[in-house]
Amino acid sequence: MSLAGNRATMQSGIGMIEVLVAIVIMVFAMFALISMQIVALRYQKTAHLRSMASQFSADLADRMRANIRGAHDGAYNLSQQRYPALGDPAPSCPGPGSCTSQELAAKDIHEWRTGLGNAMVGGWGEIAGSVADGFTVKVYFLDMLAAADGATPVAGNCQPTAADPVLHRQVSCYAAVVSP
């Protein structure tokens, strides 16, 4: 209560300045929450792509374990692999026991790469190695969000020649070493 002249005056309610300050604070808080949500969605998408790459690597490892003779014969060790060209059509095997280990390995790799291409944008994979040293499975995919953040998309253990860095700047790579 304050005295103004002979009258007592009371301030009731909130002043307009206090309301405006509270609204400005709430707006900044909402912008911060929206920004955090956008960043979380970006990282979730990248994590999802890496999880799919991991699952496809495990799928090829399982295929090699099922065709251990082909793994021992080197049928899964491919040379001259480039991103993103898909090779010849898959070999046809009329019956489950009529394929050689080489044909089964070629069919496995073809089906694996086709699945990668269908499941992930720009999905491509390559494999190299031996049973004694382990096979390195590399899965390449387009991750535009990681490239937009300025991250180095191609992992250090992936072949830099598999994807042309000028044409495919958004290509990320996931590499895993598996033993059949």
PDB file of C-alpha atoms in Angstrom:
ATOM      1  CA  MET A   1       0.000   0.000   0.000  1.00  0.00           C
ATOM      2  CA  SER A   2       1.294   3.435  -0.795  1.00  0.00           C
ATOM      3  CA  LEU A   3       0.029   6.873  -0.055  1.00  0.00           C
ATOM      4  CA  ALA A   4      -0.471   9.215  -2.952  1.00  0.00           C
ATOM      5  CA  GLY A   5      -1.655  12.446  -1.634  1.00  0.00           C
ATOM      6  CA  ASN A   6      -4.323  11.733   0.953  1.00  0.00           C
ATOM      7  CA  ARG A   7      -5.590   8.546  -0.680  1.00  0.00           C
ATOM      8  CA  ALA A   8      -4.350   5.047  -0.141  1.00  0.00           C
ATOM      9  CA  THR A   9      -3.834   3.168  -3.413  1.00  0.00           C
ATOM     10  CA  MET A  10      -3.234  -0.519  -3.874  1.00  0.00           C
ATOM     11  CA  GLN A  11      -1.776  -2.257  -6.855  1.00  0.00           C
ATOM     12  CA  SER A  12      -3.927  -5.198  -7.844  1.00  0.00           C
ATOM     13  CA  GLY A  13      -3.061  -7.809 -10.464  1.00  0.00           C
ATOM     14  CA  ILE A  14       0.009  -8.119 -12.624  1.00  0.00           C
ATOM     15  CA  GLY A  15       1.518  -5.366 -14.688  1.00  0.00           C
ATOM     16  CA  MET A  16       1.758  -5.614 -18.427  1.00  0.00           C
ATOM     17  CA  ILE A  17       5.584  -5.670 -18.309  1.00  0.00           C
ATOM     18  CA  GLU A  18       5.623  -8.755 -16.075  1.00  0.00           C
ATOM     19  CA  VAL A  19       3.265 -10.574 -18.434  1.00  0.00           C
ATOM     20  CA  LEU A  20       5.422  -9.758 -21.465  1.00  0.00           C
ATOM     21  CA  VAL A  21       8.605 -10.883 -19.693  1.00  0.00           C
ATOM     22  CA  ALA A  22       6.956 -14.172 -18.711  1.00  0.00           C
ATOM     23  CA  ILE A  23       5.769 -14.748 -22.302  1.00  0.00           C
ATOM     24  CA  VAL A  24       9.257 -14.049 -23.699  1.00  0.00           C
ATOM     25  CA  ILE A  25      10.818 -16.515 -21.245  1.00  0.00           C
ATOM     26  CA  MET A  26       8.263 -19.170 -22.173  1.00  0.00           C
ATOM     27  CA  VAL A  27       8.877 -18.624 -25.912  1.00  0.00           C
ATOM     28  CA  PHE A  28      12.638 -19.105 -25.480  1.00  0.00           C
ATOM     29  CA  ALA A  29      12.017 -22.239 -23.429  1.00  0.00           C
ATOM     30  CA  MET A  30       9.733 -23.628 -26.150  1.00  0.00           C
ATOM     31  CA  PHE A  31      12.333 -22.912 -28.846  1.00  0.00           C
ATOM     32  CA  ALA A  32      14.944 -24.740 -26.764  1.00  0.00           C
ATOM     33  CA  LEU A  33      12.631 -27.748 -26.392  1.00  0.00           C
ATOM     34  CA  ILE A  34      11.884 -27.796 -30.131  1.00  0.00           C
ATOM     35  CA  SER A  35      15.592 -27.614 -30.931  1.00  0.00           C
ATOM     36  CA  MET A  36      16.333 -30.510 -28.571  1.00  0.00           C
ATOM     37  CA  GLN A  37      13.591 -32.579 -30.194  1.00  0.00           C
ATOM     38  CA  ILE A  38      14.981 -31.945 -33.686  1.00  0.00           C
ATOM     39  CA  VAL A  39      18.491 -32.961 -32.599  1.00  0.00           C
ATOM     40  CA  ALA A  40      17.114 -36.094 -30.929  1.00  0.00           C
ATOM     41  CA  LEU A  41      15.269 -37.067 -34.123  1.00  0.00           C
ATOM     42  CA  ARG A  42      18.459 -36.603 -36.168  1.00  0.00           C
ATOM     43  CA  TYR A  43      20.478 -38.863 -33.918  1.00  0.00           C
ATOM     44  CA  GLN A  44      17.636 -41.385 -33.777  1.00  0.00           C
ATOM     45  CA  LYS A  45      17.618 -41.644 -37.586  1.00  0.00           C
ATOM     46  CA  THR A  46      21.385 -42.150 -37.713  1.00  0.00           C
ATOM     47  CA  ALA A  47      21.178 -44.738 -34.932  1.00  0.00           C
ATOM     48  CA  HIS A  48      18.415 -46.544 -36.819  1.00  0.00           C
ATOM     49  CA  LEU A  49      20.540 -46.707 -39.991  1.00  0.00           C
ATOM     50  CA  ARG A  50      23.543 -48.029 -38.052  1.00  0.00           C
ATOM     51  CA  SER A  51      21.331 -50.603 -36.327  1.00  0.00           C
ATOM     52  CA  MET A  52      20.056 -51.819 -39.697  1.00  0.00           C
ATOM     53  CA  ALA A  53      23.641 -52.011 -40.983  1.00  0.00           C
ATOM     54  CA  SER A  54      24.555 -54.104 -37.952  1.00  0.00           C
ATOM     55  CA  GLN A  55      21.618 -56.442 -38.566  1.00  0.00           C
ATOM     56  CA  PHE A  56      22.584 -56.886 -42.218  1.00  0.00           C
ATOM     57  CA  SER A  57      26.176 -57.648 -41.195  1.00  0.00           C
ATOM     58  CA  ALA A  58      24.900 -60.304 -38.799  1.00  0.00           C
ATOM     59  CA  ASP A  59      22.656 -61.672 -41.573  1.00  0.00           C
ATOM     60  CA  LEU A  60      25.617 -62.180 -43.898  1.00  0.00           C
ATOM     61  CA  ALA A  61      27.629 -63.770 -41.077  1.00  0.00           C
ATOM     62  CA  ASP A  62      24.773 -66.234 -40.543  1.00  0.00           C
ATOM     63  CA  ARG A  63      24.676 -66.984 -44.267  1.00  0.00           C
ATOM     64  CA  MET A  64      28.421 -67.714 -44.205  1.00  0.00           C
ATOM     65  CA  ARG A  65      28.010 -70.001 -41.208  1.00  0.00           C
ATOM     66  CA  ALA A  66      25.291 -71.895 -43.078  1.00  0.00           C
ATOM     67  CA  ASN A  67      27.624 -72.263 -46.090  1.00  0.00           C
ATOM     68  CA  ILE A  68      30.890 -72.897 -44.267  1.00  0.00           C
ATOM     69  CA  ARG A  69      32.332 -74.792 -47.248  1.00  0.00           C
ATOM     70  CA  GLY A  70      31.897 -71.670 -49.404  1.00  0.00           C
ATOM     71  CA  ALA A  71      33.564 -69.563 -46.706  1.00  0.00           C
ATOM     72  CA  HIS A  72      36.543 -71.939 -46.584  1.00  0.00           C
ATOM     73  CA  ASP A  73      36.789 -71.957 -50.393  1.00  0.00           C
ATOM     74  CA  GLY A  74      36.928 -68.143 -50.515  1.00  0.00           C
ATOM     75  CA  ALA A  75      33.598 -67.694 -52.267  1.00  0.00           C
ATOM     76  CA  TYR A  76      32.679 -64.803 -49.942  1.00  0.00           C
ATOM     77  CA  ASN A  77      35.958 -62.932 -50.532  1.00  0.00           C
ATOM     78  CA  LEU A  78      35.015 -60.633 -53.397  1.00  0.00           C
ATOM     79  CA  SER A  79      37.387 -58.353 -55.249  1.00  0.00           C
ATOM     80  CA  GLN A  80      36.810 -55.223 -57.323  1.00  0.00           C
ATOM     81  CA  GLN A  81      33.717 -54.118 -55.460  1.00  0.00           C
ATOM     82  CA  ARG A  82      32.495 -50.590 -56.125  1.00  0.00           C
ATOM     83  CA  TYR A  83      29.587 -48.581 -54.758  1.00  0.00           C
ATOM     84  CA  PRO A  84      26.653 -48.728 -55.814  1.00  0.00           C
ATOM     85  CA  ALA A  85      26.642 -51.019 -58.868  1.00  0.00           C
ATOM     86  CA  LEU A  86      24.834 -54.314 -58.412  1.00  0.00           C
ATOM     87  CA  GLY A  87      26.382 -57.278 -60.203  1.00  0.00           C
ATOM     88  CA  ASP A  88      24.856 -59.998 -62.301  1.00  0.00           C
ATOM     89  CA  PRO A  89      21.507 -61.548 -61.466  1.00  0.00           C
ATOM     90  CA  ALA A  90      21.477 -64.142 -58.705  1.00  0.00           C
ATOM     91  CA  PRO A  91      22.290 -67.668 -59.787  1.00  0.00           C
ATOM     92  CA  SER A  92      19.318 -69.944 -59.826  1.00  0.00           C
ATOM     93  CA  CYS A  93      19.416 -73.124 -57.818  1.00  0.00           C
ATOM     94  CA  PRO A  94      16.565 -75.467 -58.704  1.00  0.00           C
ATOM     95  CA  GLY A  95      16.656 -77.359 -55.410  1.00  0.00           C
ATOM     96  CA  PRO A  96      18.169 -76.947 -51.966  1.00  0.00           C
ATOM     97  CA  GLY A  97      20.906 -79.525 -52.543  1.00  0.00           C
ATOM     98  CA  SER A  98      21.653 -78.718 -56.189  1.00  0.00           C
ATOM     99  CA  CYS A  99      23.814 -75.611 -55.611  1.00  0.00           C
ATOM    100  CA  THR A 100      27.550 -75.701 -55.274  1.00  0.00           C
ATOM    101  CA  SER A 101      29.067 -73.782 -52.389  1.00  0.00           C
ATOM    102  CA  GLN A 102      30.259 -71.118 -54.868  1.00  0.00           C
ATOM    103  CA  GLU A 103      26.763 -70.678 -56.343  1.00  0.00           C
ATOM    104  CA  LEU A 104      25.207 -70.535 -52.896  1.00  0.00           C
ATOM    105  CA  ALA A 105      27.718 -67.874 -51.813  1.00  0.00           C
ATOM    106  CA  ALA A 106      26.989 -65.823 -54.945  1.00  0.00           C
ATOM    107  CA  LYS A 107      23.265 -66.149 -54.290  1.00  0.00           C
ATOM    108  CA  ASP A 108      23.735 -65.188 -50.626  1.00  0.00           C
ATOM    109  CA  ILE A 109      25.690 -62.062 -51.515  1.00  0.00           C
ATOM    110  CA  HIS A 110      23.232 -61.079 -54.233  1.00  0.00           C
ATOM    111  CA  GLU A 111      20.231 -61.493 -51.907  1.00  0.00           C
ATOM    112  CA  TRP A 112      22.089 -59.651 -49.137  1.00  0.00           C
ATOM    113  CA  ARG A 113      22.939 -56.704 -51.385  1.00  0.00           C
ATOM    114  CA  THR A 114      19.423 -56.615 -52.814  1.00  0.00           C
ATOM    115  CA  GLY A 115      18.023 -56.543 -49.278  1.00  0.00           C
ATOM    116  CA  LEU A 116      20.402 -53.723 -48.370  1.00  0.00           C
ATOM    117  CA  GLY A 117      19.325 -51.723 -51.403  1.00  0.00           C
ATOM    118  CA  ASN A 118      15.648 -52.233 -50.592  1.00  0.00           C
ATOM    119  CA  ALA A 119      15.913 -51.540 -46.861  1.00  0.00           C
ATOM    120  CA  MET A 120      18.280 -48.573 -46.827  1.00  0.00           C
ATOM    121  CA  VAL A 121      18.594 -45.609 -49.139  1.00  0.00           C
ATOM    122  CA  GLY A 122      21.813 -46.161 -51.056  1.00  0.00           C
ATOM    123  CA  GLY A 123      22.358 -49.463 -49.276  1.00  0.00           C
ATOM    124  CA  TRP A 124      25.369 -51.394 -50.530  1.00  0.00           C
ATOM    125  CA  GLY A 125      27.684 -53.915 -48.967  1.00  0.00           C
ATOM    126  CA  GLU A 126      30.982 -55.611 -49.526  1.00  0.00           C
ATOM    127  CA  ILE A 127      32.871 -58.403 -47.850  1.00  0.00           C
ATOM    128  CA  ALA A 128      36.504 -59.458 -47.810  1.00  0.00           C
ATOM    129  CA  GLY A 129      38.675 -61.726 -45.719  1.00  0.00           C
ATOM    130  CA  SER A 130      39.167 -65.364 -44.888  1.00  0.00           C
ATOM    131  CA  VAL A 131      38.025 -67.927 -42.361  1.00  0.00           C
ATOM    132  CA  ALA A 132      41.392 -67.777 -40.576  1.00  0.00           C
ATOM    133  CA  ASP A 133      41.543 -63.978 -40.264  1.00  0.00           C
ATOM    134  CA  GLY A 134      37.832 -63.208 -40.155  1.00  0.00           C
ATOM    135  CA  PHE A 135      35.706 -61.472 -42.752  1.00  0.00           C
ATOM    136  CA  THR A 136      35.271 -57.701 -42.782  1.00  0.00           C
ATOM    137  CA  VAL A 137      31.693 -56.856 -43.699  1.00  0.00           C
ATOM    138  CA  LYS A 138      31.150 -53.257 -44.758  1.00  0.00           C
ATOM    139  CA  VAL A 139      27.728 -51.723 -45.213  1.00  0.00           C
ATOM    140  CA  TYR A 140      27.440 -48.384 -47.018  1.00  0.00           C
ATOM    141  CA  PHE A 141      24.315 -46.227 -46.833  1.00  0.00           C
ATOM    142  CA  LEU A 142      23.224 -42.647 -47.406  1.00  0.00           C
ATOM    143  CA  ASP A 143      23.039 -40.641 -44.196  1.00  0.00           C
ATOM    144  CA  MET A 144      22.293 -37.083 -45.214  1.00  0.00           C
ATOM    145  CA  LEU A 145      21.819 -35.909 -41.639  1.00  0.00           C
ATOM    146  CA  ALA A 146      25.304 -36.986 -40.564  1.00  0.00           C
ATOM    147  CA  ALA A 147      26.825 -35.306 -43.609  1.00  0.00           C
ATOM    148  CA  ALA A 148      24.851 -32.124 -42.875  1.00  0.00           C
ATOM    149  CA  ASP A 149      26.309 -32.048 -39.351  1.00  0.00           C
ATOM    150  CA  GLY A 150      29.815 -32.026 -40.833  1.00  0.00           C
ATOM    151  CA  ALA A 151      30.710 -35.469 -39.514  1.00  0.00           C
ATOM    152  CA  THR A 152      33.173 -37.631 -41.387  1.00  0.00           C
ATOM    153  CA  PRO A 153      30.719 -40.137 -42.847  1.00  0.00           C
ATOM    154  CA  VAL A 154      33.067 -42.855 -44.085  1.00  0.00           C
ATOM    155  CA  ALA A 155      34.615 -44.798 -41.240  1.00  0.00           C
ATOM    156  CA  GLY A 156      38.379 -45.138 -41.138  1.00  0.00           C
ATOM    157  CA  ASN A 157      38.269 -48.914 -41.655  1.00  0.00           C
ATOM    158  CA  CYS A 158      36.111 -48.639 -44.785  1.00  0.00           C
ATOM    159  CA  GLN A 159      37.600 -48.385 -48.243  1.00  0.00           C
ATOM    160  CA  PRO A 160      37.624 -44.794 -49.372  1.00  0.00           C
ATOM    161  CA  THR A 161      37.564 -46.025 -52.977  1.00  0.00           C
ATOM    162  CA  ALA A 162      34.291 -47.911 -52.541  1.00  0.00           C
ATOM    163  CA  ALA A 163      32.341 -44.672 -52.739  1.00  0.00           C
ATOM    164  CA  ASP A 164      33.466 -41.691 -54.761  1.00  0.00           C
ATOM    165  CA  PRO A 165      33.737 -38.927 -52.128  1.00  0.00           C
ATOM    166  CA  VAL A 166      32.845 -36.240 -54.662  1.00  0.00           C
ATOM    167  CA  LEU A 167      29.709 -37.910 -55.999  1.00  0.00           C
ATOM    168  CA  HIS A 168      28.616 -39.610 -52.769  1.00  0.00           C
ATOM    169  CA  ARG A 169      29.435 -37.241 -49.908  1.00  0.00           C
ATOM    170  CA  GLN A 170      26.513 -38.492 -47.831  1.00  0.00           C
ATOM    171  CA  VAL A 171      27.664 -42.117 -47.859  1.00  0.00           C
ATOM    172  CA  SER A 172      28.291 -43.497 -44.392  1.00  0.00           C
ATOM    173  CA  CYS A 173      29.889 -46.822 -43.646  1.00  0.00           C
ATOM    174  CA  TYR A 174      29.488 -49.447 -40.955  1.00  0.00           C
ATOM    175  CA  ALA A 175      32.199 -52.115 -40.735  1.00  0.00           C
ATOM    176  CA  ALA A 176      32.252 -55.291 -38.677  1.00  0.00           C
ATOM    177  CA  VAL A 177      34.659 -58.199 -38.511  1.00  0.00           C
ATOM    178  CA  VAL A 178      32.857 -61.545 -38.326  1.00  0.00           C
ATOM    179  CA  SER A 179      34.047 -65.105 -37.985  1.00  0.00           C
ATOM    180  CA  PRO A 180      32.029 -67.907 -39.553  1.00  0.00           C
TER     181      PRO A 180
END
